[in-house]
Every structure is written in C-alpha cells, then in structure tokens.
Coordinates of C-alpha atoms and ligand atoms in Angstrom, one line a residue:
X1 CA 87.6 -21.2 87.8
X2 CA 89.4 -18.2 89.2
X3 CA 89.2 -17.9 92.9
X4 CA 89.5 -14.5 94.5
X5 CA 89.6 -14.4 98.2
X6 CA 89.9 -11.3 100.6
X7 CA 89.6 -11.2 104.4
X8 CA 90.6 -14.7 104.7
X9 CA 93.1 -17.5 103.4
X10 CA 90.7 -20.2 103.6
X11 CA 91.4 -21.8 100.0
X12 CA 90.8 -25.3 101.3
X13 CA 87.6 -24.3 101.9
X14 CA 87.1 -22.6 98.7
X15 CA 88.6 -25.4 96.6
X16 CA 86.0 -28.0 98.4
X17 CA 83.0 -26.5 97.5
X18 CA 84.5 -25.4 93.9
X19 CA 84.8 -29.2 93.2
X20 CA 81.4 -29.9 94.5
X21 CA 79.5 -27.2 92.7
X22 CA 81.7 -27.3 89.6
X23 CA 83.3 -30.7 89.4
X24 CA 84.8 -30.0 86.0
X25 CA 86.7 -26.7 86.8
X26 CA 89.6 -26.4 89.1
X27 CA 91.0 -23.7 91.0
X28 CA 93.2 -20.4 89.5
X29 CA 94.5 -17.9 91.7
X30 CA 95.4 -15.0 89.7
X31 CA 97.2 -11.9 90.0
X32 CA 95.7 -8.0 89.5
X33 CA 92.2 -7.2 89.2
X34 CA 88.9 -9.8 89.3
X35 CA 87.9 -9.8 86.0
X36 CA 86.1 -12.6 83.6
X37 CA 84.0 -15.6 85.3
X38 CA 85.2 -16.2 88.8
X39 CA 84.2 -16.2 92.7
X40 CA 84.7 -13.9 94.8
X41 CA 84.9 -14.9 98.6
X42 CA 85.0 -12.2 101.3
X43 CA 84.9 -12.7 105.0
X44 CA 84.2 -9.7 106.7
X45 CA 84.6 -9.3 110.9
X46 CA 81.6 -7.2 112.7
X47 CA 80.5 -6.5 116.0
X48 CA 79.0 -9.7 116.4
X49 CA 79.1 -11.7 114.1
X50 CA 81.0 -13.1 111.4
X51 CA 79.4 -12.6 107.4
X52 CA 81.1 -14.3 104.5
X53 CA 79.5 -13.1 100.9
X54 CA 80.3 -14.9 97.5
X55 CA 80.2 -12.9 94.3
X56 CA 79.8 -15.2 91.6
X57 CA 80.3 -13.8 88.6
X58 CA 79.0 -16.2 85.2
X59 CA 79.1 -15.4 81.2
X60 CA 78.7 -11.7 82.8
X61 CA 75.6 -12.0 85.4
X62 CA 76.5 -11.5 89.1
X63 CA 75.2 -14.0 91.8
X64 CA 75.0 -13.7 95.5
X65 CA 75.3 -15.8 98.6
X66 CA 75.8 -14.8 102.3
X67 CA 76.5 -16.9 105.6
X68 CA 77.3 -15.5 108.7
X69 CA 77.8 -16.7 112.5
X70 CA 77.5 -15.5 115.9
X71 CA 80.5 -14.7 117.5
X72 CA 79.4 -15.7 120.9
X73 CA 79.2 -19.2 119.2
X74 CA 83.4 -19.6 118.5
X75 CA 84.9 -21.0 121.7
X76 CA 88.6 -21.5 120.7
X77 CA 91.0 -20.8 117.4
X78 CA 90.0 -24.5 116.5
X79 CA 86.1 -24.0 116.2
X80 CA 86.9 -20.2 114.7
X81 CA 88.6 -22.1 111.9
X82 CA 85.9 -24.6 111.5
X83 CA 83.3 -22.1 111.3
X84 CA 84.4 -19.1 109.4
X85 CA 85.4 -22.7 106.6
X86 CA 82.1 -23.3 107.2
X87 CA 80.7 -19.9 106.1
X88 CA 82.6 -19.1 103.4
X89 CA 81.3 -22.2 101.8
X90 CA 77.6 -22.2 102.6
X91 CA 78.2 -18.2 100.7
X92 CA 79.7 -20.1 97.9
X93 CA 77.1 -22.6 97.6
X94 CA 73.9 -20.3 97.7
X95 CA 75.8 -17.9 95.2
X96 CA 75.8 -20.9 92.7
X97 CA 72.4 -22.1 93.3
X98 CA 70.9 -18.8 92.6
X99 CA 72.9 -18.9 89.7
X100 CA 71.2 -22.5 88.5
X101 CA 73.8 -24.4 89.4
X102 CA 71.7 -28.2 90.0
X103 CA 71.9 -28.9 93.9
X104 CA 74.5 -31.4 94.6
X105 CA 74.1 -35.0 95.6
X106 CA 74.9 -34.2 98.9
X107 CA 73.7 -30.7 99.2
X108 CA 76.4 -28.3 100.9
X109 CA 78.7 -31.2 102.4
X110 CA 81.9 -31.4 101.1
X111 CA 84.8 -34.4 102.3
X112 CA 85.4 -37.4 102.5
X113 CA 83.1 -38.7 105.4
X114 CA 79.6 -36.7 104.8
X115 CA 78.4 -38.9 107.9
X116 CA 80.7 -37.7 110.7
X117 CA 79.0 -34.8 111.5
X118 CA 75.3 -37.0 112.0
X119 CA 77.9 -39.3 114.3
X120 CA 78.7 -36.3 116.2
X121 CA 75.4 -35.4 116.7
X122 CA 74.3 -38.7 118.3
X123 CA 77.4 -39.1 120.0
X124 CA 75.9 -35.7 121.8
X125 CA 73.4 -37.8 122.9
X126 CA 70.5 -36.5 120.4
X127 CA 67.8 -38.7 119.5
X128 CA 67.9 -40.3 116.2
X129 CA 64.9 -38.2 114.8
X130 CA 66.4 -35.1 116.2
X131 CA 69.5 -35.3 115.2
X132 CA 68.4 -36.5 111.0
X133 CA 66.4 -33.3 110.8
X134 CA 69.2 -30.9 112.4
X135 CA 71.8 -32.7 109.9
X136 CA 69.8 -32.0 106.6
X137 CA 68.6 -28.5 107.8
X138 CA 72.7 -27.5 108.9
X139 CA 73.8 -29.2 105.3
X140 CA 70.9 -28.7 103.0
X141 CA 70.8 -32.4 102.4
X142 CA 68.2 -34.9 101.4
X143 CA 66.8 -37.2 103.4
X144 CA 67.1 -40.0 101.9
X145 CA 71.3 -39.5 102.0
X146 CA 70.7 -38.4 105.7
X147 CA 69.0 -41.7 106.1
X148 CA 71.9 -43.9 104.9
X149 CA 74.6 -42.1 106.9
X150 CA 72.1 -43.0 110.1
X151 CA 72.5 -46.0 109.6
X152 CA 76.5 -45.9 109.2
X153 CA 76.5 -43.9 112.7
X154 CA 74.9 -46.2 114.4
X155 CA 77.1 -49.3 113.0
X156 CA 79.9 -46.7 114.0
X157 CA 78.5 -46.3 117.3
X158 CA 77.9 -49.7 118.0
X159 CA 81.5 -50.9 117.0
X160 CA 82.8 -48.1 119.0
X161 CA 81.3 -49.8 122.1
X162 CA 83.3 -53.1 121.8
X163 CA 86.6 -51.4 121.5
X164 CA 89.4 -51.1 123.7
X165 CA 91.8 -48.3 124.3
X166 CA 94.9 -50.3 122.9
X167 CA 93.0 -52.1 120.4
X168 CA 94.3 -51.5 117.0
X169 CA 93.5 -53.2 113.1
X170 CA 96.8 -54.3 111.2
X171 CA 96.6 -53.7 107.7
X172 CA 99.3 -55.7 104.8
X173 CA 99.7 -54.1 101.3
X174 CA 100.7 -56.6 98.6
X175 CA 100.5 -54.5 95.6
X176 CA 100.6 -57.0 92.8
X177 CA 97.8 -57.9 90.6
X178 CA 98.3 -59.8 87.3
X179 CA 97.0 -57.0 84.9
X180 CA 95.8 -53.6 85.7
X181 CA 92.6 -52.2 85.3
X182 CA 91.6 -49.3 83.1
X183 CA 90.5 -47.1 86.3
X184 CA 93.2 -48.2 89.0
X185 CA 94.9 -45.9 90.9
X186 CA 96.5 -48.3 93.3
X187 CA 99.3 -50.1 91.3
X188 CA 102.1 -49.2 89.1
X189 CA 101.6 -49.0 85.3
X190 CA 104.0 -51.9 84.9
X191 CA 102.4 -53.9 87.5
X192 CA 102.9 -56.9 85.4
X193 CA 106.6 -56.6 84.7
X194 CA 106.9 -55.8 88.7
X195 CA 106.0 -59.4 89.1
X196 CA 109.8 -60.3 89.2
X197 CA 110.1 -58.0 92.2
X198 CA 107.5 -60.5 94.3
X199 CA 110.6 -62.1 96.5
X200 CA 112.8 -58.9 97.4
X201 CA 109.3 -57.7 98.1
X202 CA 108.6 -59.7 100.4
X203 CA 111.7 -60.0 102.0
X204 CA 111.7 -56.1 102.9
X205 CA 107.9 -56.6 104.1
X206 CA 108.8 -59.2 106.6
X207 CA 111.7 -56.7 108.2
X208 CA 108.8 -53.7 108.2
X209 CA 106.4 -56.5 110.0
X210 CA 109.3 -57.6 112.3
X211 CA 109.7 -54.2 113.1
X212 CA 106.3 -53.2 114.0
X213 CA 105.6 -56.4 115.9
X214 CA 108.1 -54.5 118.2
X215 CA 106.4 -51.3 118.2
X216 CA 102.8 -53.2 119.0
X217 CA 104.6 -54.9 121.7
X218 CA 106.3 -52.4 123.4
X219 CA 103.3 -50.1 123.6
X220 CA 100.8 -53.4 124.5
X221 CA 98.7 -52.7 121.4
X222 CA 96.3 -55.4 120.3
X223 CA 94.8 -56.6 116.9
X224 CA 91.6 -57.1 116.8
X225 CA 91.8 -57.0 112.6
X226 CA 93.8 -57.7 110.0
X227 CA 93.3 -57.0 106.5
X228 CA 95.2 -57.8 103.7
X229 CA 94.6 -55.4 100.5
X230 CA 96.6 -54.0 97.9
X231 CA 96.6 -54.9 94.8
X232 CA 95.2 -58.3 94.8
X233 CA 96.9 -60.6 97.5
X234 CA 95.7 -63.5 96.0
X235 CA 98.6 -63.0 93.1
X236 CA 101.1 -64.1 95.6
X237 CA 101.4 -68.6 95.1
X238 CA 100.3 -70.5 97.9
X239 CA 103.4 -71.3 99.5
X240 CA 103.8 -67.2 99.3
X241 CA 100.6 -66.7 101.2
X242 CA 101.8 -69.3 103.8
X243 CA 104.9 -68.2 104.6
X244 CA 103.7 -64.6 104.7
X245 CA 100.6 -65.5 107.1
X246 CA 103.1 -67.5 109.0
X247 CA 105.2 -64.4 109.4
X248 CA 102.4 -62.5 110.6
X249 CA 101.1 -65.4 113.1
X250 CA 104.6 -65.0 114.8
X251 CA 105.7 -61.8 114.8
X252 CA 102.0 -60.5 116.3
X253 CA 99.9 -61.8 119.1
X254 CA 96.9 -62.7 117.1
X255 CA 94.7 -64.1 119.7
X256 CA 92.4 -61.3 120.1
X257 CA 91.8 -60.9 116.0
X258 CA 87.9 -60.6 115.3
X259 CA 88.4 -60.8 111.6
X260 CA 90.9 -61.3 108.9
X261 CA 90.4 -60.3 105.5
X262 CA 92.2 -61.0 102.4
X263 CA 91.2 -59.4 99.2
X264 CA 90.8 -61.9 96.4
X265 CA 89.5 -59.3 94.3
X266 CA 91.0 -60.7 90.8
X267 CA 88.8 -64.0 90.4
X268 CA 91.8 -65.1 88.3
X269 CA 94.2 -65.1 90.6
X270 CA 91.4 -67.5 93.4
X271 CA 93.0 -71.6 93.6
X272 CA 91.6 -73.9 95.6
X273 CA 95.4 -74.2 97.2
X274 CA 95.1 -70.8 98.2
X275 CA 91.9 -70.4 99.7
X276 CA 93.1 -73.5 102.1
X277 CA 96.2 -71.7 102.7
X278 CA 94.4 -68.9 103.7
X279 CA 91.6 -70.9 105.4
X280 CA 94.1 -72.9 108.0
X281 CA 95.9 -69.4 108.6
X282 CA 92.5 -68.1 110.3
X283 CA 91.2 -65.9 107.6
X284 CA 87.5 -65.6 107.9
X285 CA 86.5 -63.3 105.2
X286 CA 87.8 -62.8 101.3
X287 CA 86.7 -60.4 98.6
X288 CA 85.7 -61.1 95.2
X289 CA 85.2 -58.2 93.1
X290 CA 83.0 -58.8 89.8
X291 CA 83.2 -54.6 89.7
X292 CA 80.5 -56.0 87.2
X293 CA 79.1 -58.8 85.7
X294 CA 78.7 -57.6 82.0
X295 CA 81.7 -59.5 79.6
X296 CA 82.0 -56.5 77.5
X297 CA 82.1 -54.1 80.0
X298 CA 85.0 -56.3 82.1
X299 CA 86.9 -56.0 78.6
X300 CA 86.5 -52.3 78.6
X301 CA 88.0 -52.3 81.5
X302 CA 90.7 -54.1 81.1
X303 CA 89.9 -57.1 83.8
X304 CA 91.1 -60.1 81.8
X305 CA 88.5 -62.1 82.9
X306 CA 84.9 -62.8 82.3
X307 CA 81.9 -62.7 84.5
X308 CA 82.0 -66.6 84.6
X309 CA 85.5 -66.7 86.0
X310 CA 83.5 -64.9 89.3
X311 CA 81.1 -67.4 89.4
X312 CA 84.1 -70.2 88.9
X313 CA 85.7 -68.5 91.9
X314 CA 82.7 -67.9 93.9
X315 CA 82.4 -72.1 93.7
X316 CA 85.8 -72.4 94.4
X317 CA 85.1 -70.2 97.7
X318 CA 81.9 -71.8 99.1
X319 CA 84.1 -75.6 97.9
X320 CA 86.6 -74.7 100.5
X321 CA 83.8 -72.9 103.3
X322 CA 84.0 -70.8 106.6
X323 CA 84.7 -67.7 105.0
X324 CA 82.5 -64.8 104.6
X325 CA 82.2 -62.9 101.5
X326 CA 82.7 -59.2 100.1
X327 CA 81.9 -58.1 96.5
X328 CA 82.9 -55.1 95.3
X329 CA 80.4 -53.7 92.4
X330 CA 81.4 -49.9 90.7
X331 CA 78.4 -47.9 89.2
X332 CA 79.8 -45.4 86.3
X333 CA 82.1 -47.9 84.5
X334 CA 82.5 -47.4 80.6
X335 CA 79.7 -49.2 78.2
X336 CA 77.4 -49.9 81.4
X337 CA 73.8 -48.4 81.3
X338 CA 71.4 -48.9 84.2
X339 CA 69.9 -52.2 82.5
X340 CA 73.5 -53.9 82.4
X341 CA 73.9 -52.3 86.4
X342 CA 70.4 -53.8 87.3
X343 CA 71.4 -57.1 86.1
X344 CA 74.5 -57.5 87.2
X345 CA 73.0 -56.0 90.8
X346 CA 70.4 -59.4 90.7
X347 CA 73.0 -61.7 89.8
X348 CA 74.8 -60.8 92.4
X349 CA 72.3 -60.2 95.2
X350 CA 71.3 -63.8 94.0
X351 CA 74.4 -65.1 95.2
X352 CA 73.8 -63.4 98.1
X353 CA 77.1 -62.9 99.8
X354 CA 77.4 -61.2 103.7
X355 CA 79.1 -58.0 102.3
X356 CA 78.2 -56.0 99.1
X357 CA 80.6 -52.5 98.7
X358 CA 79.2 -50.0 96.2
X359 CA 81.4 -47.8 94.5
X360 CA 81.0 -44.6 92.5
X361 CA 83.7 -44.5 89.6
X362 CA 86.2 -41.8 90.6
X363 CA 87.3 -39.7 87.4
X364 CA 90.6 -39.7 88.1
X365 CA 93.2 -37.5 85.6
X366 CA 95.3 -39.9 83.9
X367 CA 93.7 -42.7 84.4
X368 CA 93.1 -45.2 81.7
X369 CA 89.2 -44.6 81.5
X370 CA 89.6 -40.8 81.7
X371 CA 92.0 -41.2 78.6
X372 CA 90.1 -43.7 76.5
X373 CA 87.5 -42.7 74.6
X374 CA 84.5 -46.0 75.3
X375 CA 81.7 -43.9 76.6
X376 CA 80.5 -43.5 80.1
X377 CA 77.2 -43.0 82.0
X378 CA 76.1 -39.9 82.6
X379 CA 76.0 -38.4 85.8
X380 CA 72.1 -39.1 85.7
X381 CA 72.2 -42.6 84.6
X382 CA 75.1 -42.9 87.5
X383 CA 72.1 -41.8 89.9
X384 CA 69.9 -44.2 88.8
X385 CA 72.0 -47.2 88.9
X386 CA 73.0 -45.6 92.9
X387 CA 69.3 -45.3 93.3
X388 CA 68.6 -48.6 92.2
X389 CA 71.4 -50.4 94.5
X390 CA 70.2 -48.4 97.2
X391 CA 66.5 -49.7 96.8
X392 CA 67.3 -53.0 95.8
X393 CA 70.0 -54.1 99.0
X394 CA 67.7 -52.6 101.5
X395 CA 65.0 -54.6 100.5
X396 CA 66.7 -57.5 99.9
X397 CA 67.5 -57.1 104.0
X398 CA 70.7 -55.4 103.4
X399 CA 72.2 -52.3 105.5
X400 CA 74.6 -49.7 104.8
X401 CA 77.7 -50.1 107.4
X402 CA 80.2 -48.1 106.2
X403 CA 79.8 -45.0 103.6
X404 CA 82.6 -42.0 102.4
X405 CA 83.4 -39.9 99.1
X406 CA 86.4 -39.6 97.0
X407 CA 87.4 -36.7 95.1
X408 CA 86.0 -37.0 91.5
X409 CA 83.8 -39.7 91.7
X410 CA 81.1 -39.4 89.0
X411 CA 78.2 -37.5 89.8
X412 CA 79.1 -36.4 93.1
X413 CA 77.8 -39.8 94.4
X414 CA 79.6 -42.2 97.1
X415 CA 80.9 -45.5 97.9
X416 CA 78.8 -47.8 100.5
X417 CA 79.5 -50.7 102.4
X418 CA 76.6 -53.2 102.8
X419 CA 76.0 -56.1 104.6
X420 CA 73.2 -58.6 106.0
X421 CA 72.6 -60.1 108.9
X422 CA 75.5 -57.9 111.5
X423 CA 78.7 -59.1 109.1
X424 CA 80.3 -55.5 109.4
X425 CA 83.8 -55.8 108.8
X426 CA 85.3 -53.7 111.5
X427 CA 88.6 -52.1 109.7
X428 CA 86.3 -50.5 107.6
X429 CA 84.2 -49.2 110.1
X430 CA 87.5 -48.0 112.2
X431 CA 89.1 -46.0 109.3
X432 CA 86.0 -44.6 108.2
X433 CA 84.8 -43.3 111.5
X434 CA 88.7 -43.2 112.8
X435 CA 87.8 -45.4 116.2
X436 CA 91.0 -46.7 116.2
X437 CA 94.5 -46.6 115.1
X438 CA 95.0 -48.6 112.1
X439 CA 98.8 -49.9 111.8
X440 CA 99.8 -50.8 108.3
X441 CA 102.9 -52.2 106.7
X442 CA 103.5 -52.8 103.2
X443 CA 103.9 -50.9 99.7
X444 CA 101.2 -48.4 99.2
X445 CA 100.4 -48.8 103.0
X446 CA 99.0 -45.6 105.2
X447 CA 99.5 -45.7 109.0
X448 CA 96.7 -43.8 110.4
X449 CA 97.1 -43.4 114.5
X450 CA 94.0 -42.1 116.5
X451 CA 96.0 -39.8 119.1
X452 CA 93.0 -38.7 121.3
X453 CA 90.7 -35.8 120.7
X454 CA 90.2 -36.0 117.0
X455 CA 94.3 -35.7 116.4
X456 CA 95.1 -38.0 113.7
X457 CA 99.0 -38.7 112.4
X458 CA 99.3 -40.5 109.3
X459 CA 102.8 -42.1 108.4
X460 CA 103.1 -43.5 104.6
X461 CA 105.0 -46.5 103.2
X462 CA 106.3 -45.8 99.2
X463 CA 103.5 -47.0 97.0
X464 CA 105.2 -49.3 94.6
X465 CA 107.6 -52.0 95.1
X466 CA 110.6 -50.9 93.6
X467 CA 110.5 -47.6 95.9
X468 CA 109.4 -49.8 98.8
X469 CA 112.2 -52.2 98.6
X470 CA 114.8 -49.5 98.1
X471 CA 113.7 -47.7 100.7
X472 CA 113.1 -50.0 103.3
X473 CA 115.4 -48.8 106.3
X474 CA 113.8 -45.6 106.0
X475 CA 110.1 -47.3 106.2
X476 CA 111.4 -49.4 109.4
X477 CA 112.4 -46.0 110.9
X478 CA 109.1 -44.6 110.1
X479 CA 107.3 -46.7 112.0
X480 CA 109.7 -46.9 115.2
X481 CA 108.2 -42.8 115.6
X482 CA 105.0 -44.7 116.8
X483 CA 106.1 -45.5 119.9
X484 CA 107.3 -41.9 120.3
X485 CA 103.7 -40.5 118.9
X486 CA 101.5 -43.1 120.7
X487 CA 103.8 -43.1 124.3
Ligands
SF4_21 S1 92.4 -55.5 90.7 FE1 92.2 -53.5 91.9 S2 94.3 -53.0 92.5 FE2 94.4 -54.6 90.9 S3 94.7 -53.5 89.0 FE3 92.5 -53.8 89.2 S4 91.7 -52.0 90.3 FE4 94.0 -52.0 90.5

C-alpha cells in the first residue's frame, strides 16, 4: 500500500500497523501527488495537544481515523516519540475499521511482545483487575488475549524476583539438523551438505566459548541457564556432545545453573548414547518437537520422520529419566485442518510432558511452504485450532509462561509457552520479558545485553557455518566489546 506521511517521519510506526491491518500489502513510498488506494498519516502540533488523522483512501471511498494526546502528558523526547508512534497508529487503525477492515487478533497492538505493556502496568504496582481492564481499553484488545498475557506477566514478574544483578543465561547455537524443513528460517538451504563442516565448526565455537568464558569472568557474571538451540543439537554424535558440554563445563562456572536445555527437536537425530551424554553433563530439560502428529502432514513438510519416530524418541527419553520435557506443536502447517490439530493436541497432552510451546506458522517470503503450492488453513481455521489449544491446555491444568509474535505469522495469531505444575524454563522467560542479559555464542547466535533502563544492545554471530568459521576472529572480537558495554 502506498504510505504518505506529512508532519512526521514515523514510518516504523506506519509500517507496524500496515502489516497488522493489511498483512498481505507492504509498504510504497512514492513520489508526487497521493493518488490511487493509499494512507495518508498526518501529525499535526496544536496548543495542547497533539492530533494524528489517517485518510484512508480504498477502490475510491475515503475513511477517517483521529488520535490525539495531551501535551502536558510528554515528559522527555523519549515518551514524545513513544506517543506521537502511538497516535499515528491508533489514527491508522480506526481509519481501517471504519473502512471494514476485520479487527485484528490483537486489536491495535503491534510487536513482538503484546504483553510488555500489561507487565508495565503491574510492575506500577496496579492490581491485576485494574490493570486487565486499562490494557484492553488503551489497546482495544480482547479479553480473553488480555487474560493470557496476565498470566505471562506474572510468570515474568515472579522470575524477575529470583534474579540477581550479574545473573546472566548462556545460549550455544549448533545449526545442523539432518534435513530441513519446508518452513525453516534458521538453517542454510544446504544444511545437509554443511554436515562436513561439523569439526571446523566446532573448533571455531570452542575459541568464541573460550573467549566469552573470559568476558563472564572478568565482569563476575553468572549463569543461571544454558540453552542449547539451533538447528537441532542432537545431530552432533555423542562423543560431539561430550566434548562440547565438557568444553562448556570448563570454560564457565556452572555451579549456579537452574536449568540446561538442549533441543532435541528432530526425533531422528534422539539415541539413547546421547541422551546419557547429555544426562551426566547436567542437562535437565530436552525438546522434542512433533510440530505435529499427522504422517502426511510431517511429509508435507518435509520432516523425514513419522509421528511414531516421536513416540520412539519420547520412550527413548523417559528410558534414560530426570529430564523434563518441551514439545513444540505449530498450528497453520500445510494439509492440517482443525480435526488433524485437535488430535494431534490429545495425543500429545496424553503424553503429558512439563512444557507445551504453541506456535503460529509464520508466512515467511521464500520459504519452502510460501512457495509450494499444498494448501494451508485459513486464517479462521488457524483461530480455531489457537482457540482450541488455548481451551484444551488450560483445562488440562496448563498455564501460559511465556507468549510473543513474529512478523507474518498466520492470522495475526502468536506463539505460547505452556507448562504444568511451575516448570517455566527461565531463558525463555528472560529474553521475552528482557530480565536479563542473555550471552550467546555460536552460528546464528544473538547476544542480547540488558544495560539498565530498558537499553538493550544486541551483538550477532554469522548465521551459517561456513560464514561463522570464516569469520571467527571477528566474532571473538565482538564479544570482547561486552566488557566495554557492560563495565
Ligand atoms: S528442525 Fe528446526 S531448525 Fe532444523 S530444519 Fe527443521 S525447523 Fe529448521
């Protein structure tokens, strides 16, 4: 859609609420004079008060929307920004709901965390009942959303409370998996052929963990969490993961870790051999992601394995004990209906494992499933199979810990961390609610260092191996700045 704005430069702003309102269309910014389908988005200064108005203009009818704020309200340049953004797209949304534009999922929020503002609001010191009602009256959202970020506040909240100013969550990126999947954004194309690359890979990892061992130490950080993502770590061999955890145990002072996760997402990469390894390293929690537990909607995705292979692994997992367990489940995948989700939701609830995530398929350009041409929910069938998750993990005694959005994901929905009985895994709950820093190392890895007062610095390792192992004096230098951004 074209995207006229005058009085302001806000087009982060604009381009936020043009993807929630009209997730299809993306932004144009042309020259000369507004003509054809567009927005307009004007900001105008007055006396008091600040008015943003939206002209929305659609197959030749004009729409409306206004927002405005008191300027007694704007304390500093930071809060000005905040709420003339703020403005500008409430004018935008109202414009396209007169127009008939269907309310999105979450009303006028926009971003990736819809729940920080609820988490502000409590961290004011507002009642839980106060503080619901002001969030969906400020954000036009419904309760029932409103209710599920309470809950993530609170697990927020409460994590918050055990935390220590120097305690930090390590994170290891070991982005290998044996095939990719039709929807991944996380490794190469030619993840398979990058197999080869495993050993240099390695080798450059341990030099970036040697080297951040350093940096934790000199500035008396402490783990409290590791997690080891990617890709699927579970495609390294046993003797891999062992010498890798062995590198970790020595380089970092482990003794205050909470929890360790590995992701064995790929239930054909889970041994018995490994789970050991990983068992007598310390790890106390693994993933095993079914994604679903339909055979022909695995093959459309291109998982290589069927939904007995995750009930195979799952044994494998509960044979070798003490670990708790994730499962990752995505609503929106190609062929499924909300039958398929339902059943695959019961078989796994049945297993009942400590954590269940739920994702929302994000549409991502380029990606295997937006190319392909198996069909895919609709946006309404999407809802009902979120609906039905929802509904079904509550009352199977289930509560949502962690919650955020991606760009794209179908139907405007969200992906939600569950668990039972108080297993929240506490790196999620830290990089969602950014409690603390989060120190990562690896190919595809972010750095993400809480600074005080909402500043954030993120530092980023090359995503795929080849890059990663080429550039590894540059990634070592990266993270030697931490001491220098955290002194
Ligand atoms: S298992 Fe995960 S990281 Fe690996 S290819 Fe599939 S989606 Fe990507």
């Amino acid at each position: 859609m074209k995207l006229f704005l005058f009085g302001h430069d806000y087009r982060y702003a604009a381009e936020q609420m043009l993807l929630t309102l009209f997730p299809d269309e993306r932004p144009e910014y042309p020259q000369g004079k507004p003509e054809g389908d567009r927005a307009e988005l004007c900001l105008n200064e007055g006396a008091l008060k600040y008015t943003a108005v939206c002209r929305l203009f659609l197959n030749g009818s004009e729409f409306r929307g206004r927002a405005s704020v008191q300027k007694s309200k704007i304390t500093d340049e930071l809060s000005k920004a905040k709420y003339l953004q703020r403005i500008i797209k409430f004018s935008f949304y109202r414009a396209a709901l007169k127009s008939g534009r269907p309310k999105p999922v979450w009303g006028a929020l926009t971003g990736i965390r819809p729940g920080k503002l609820l988490s502000n609001l409590l961290e004011a010191g507002m009642g839980d009942r106060a503080a619901l009602s002001k969030f969906m009256r400020d954000n036009d959202v419904s309760r029932e959303r409103a209710l599920l970020c309470l809950y993530t506040a609170h697990a927020g909240l409460d994590c918050a409370r055990t935390l220590d100013s120097r305690d930090i969550c390590l994170y290891i990126g070991i982005p290998f998996c044996p095939t990719r999947c039709s929807y991944c954004s996380f490794v190469s194309q030619s993840v398979q052929k990058s197999m080869k690359l495993i050993p240099a890979y390695l080798e450059a990892l341990y030099r970036e963990i040697d080297a951040t061992a350093e940096v934790v130490k000199s500035l008396s950080l402490r783990p409290i969490s590791v997690y080891m993502g990617g890709g699927t770590p579970t495609t390294l061999s046993a003797q891999e993961l062992h010498e890798l955890c062995s590198k970790l145990e020595t380089a970092f002072d482990l003794a205050s870790v909470r929890e360790y996760t590995v992701e064995a997402g790929r239930p054909d990469t889970i041994t018995k051999e490994k789970l050991e390894t990983l068992k007598i390293h310390g790890v106390t929690r693994v993933s095993v992601n079914p994604q679903t537990m339909e055979d022909a909607v695995l093959e459309a995705i291109g998982r290589k394995h069927t939904a007995q292979d995750v009930l195979n692994a799952l044994k494998i997992v509960s044979d070798v004990g003490g670990f708790e367990i994730n499962m990752d489940l995505i609503a929106g995948l190609p062929l499924d209906t909300p039958e398929t989700f339902g059943k695959t939701l019961d078989t796994v609830l049945a297993l009942y494992p400590e954590n269940i995530t739920v994702h929302t398929l994000a549409l991502k350009k380029g990606s295997g499933i937006m190319l392909g041409n198996t069909p895919r929910p609709s946006a309404e069938d999407v809802g009902s199979m979120i609906d039905h998750a929802n509904s079904a993990l509550f009352k199977a005694g289930y509560k949502p810990y962690y919650l955020y959005r991606q760009k794209y994901m179908s139907g405007g929905f969200e992906n939600i961390g569950w668990q039972r009985s108080h297993t929240e895994n506490i790196y999620n709950i830290c990089i969602m609610e950014e409690l603390c820093s989060i120190i990562s190392m690896g190919g595809g890895a972010s750095t993400k260092l809480c600074l005080g007062s909402g500043r954030i610095e993120r530092i980023f390792d090359p995503k795929y191996p080849a890059e990663y192992i080429d550039s590894i004096e540059k990634v070592i230098a990266d993270k030697r700045k931490i001491i220098e951004l955290m002194s």
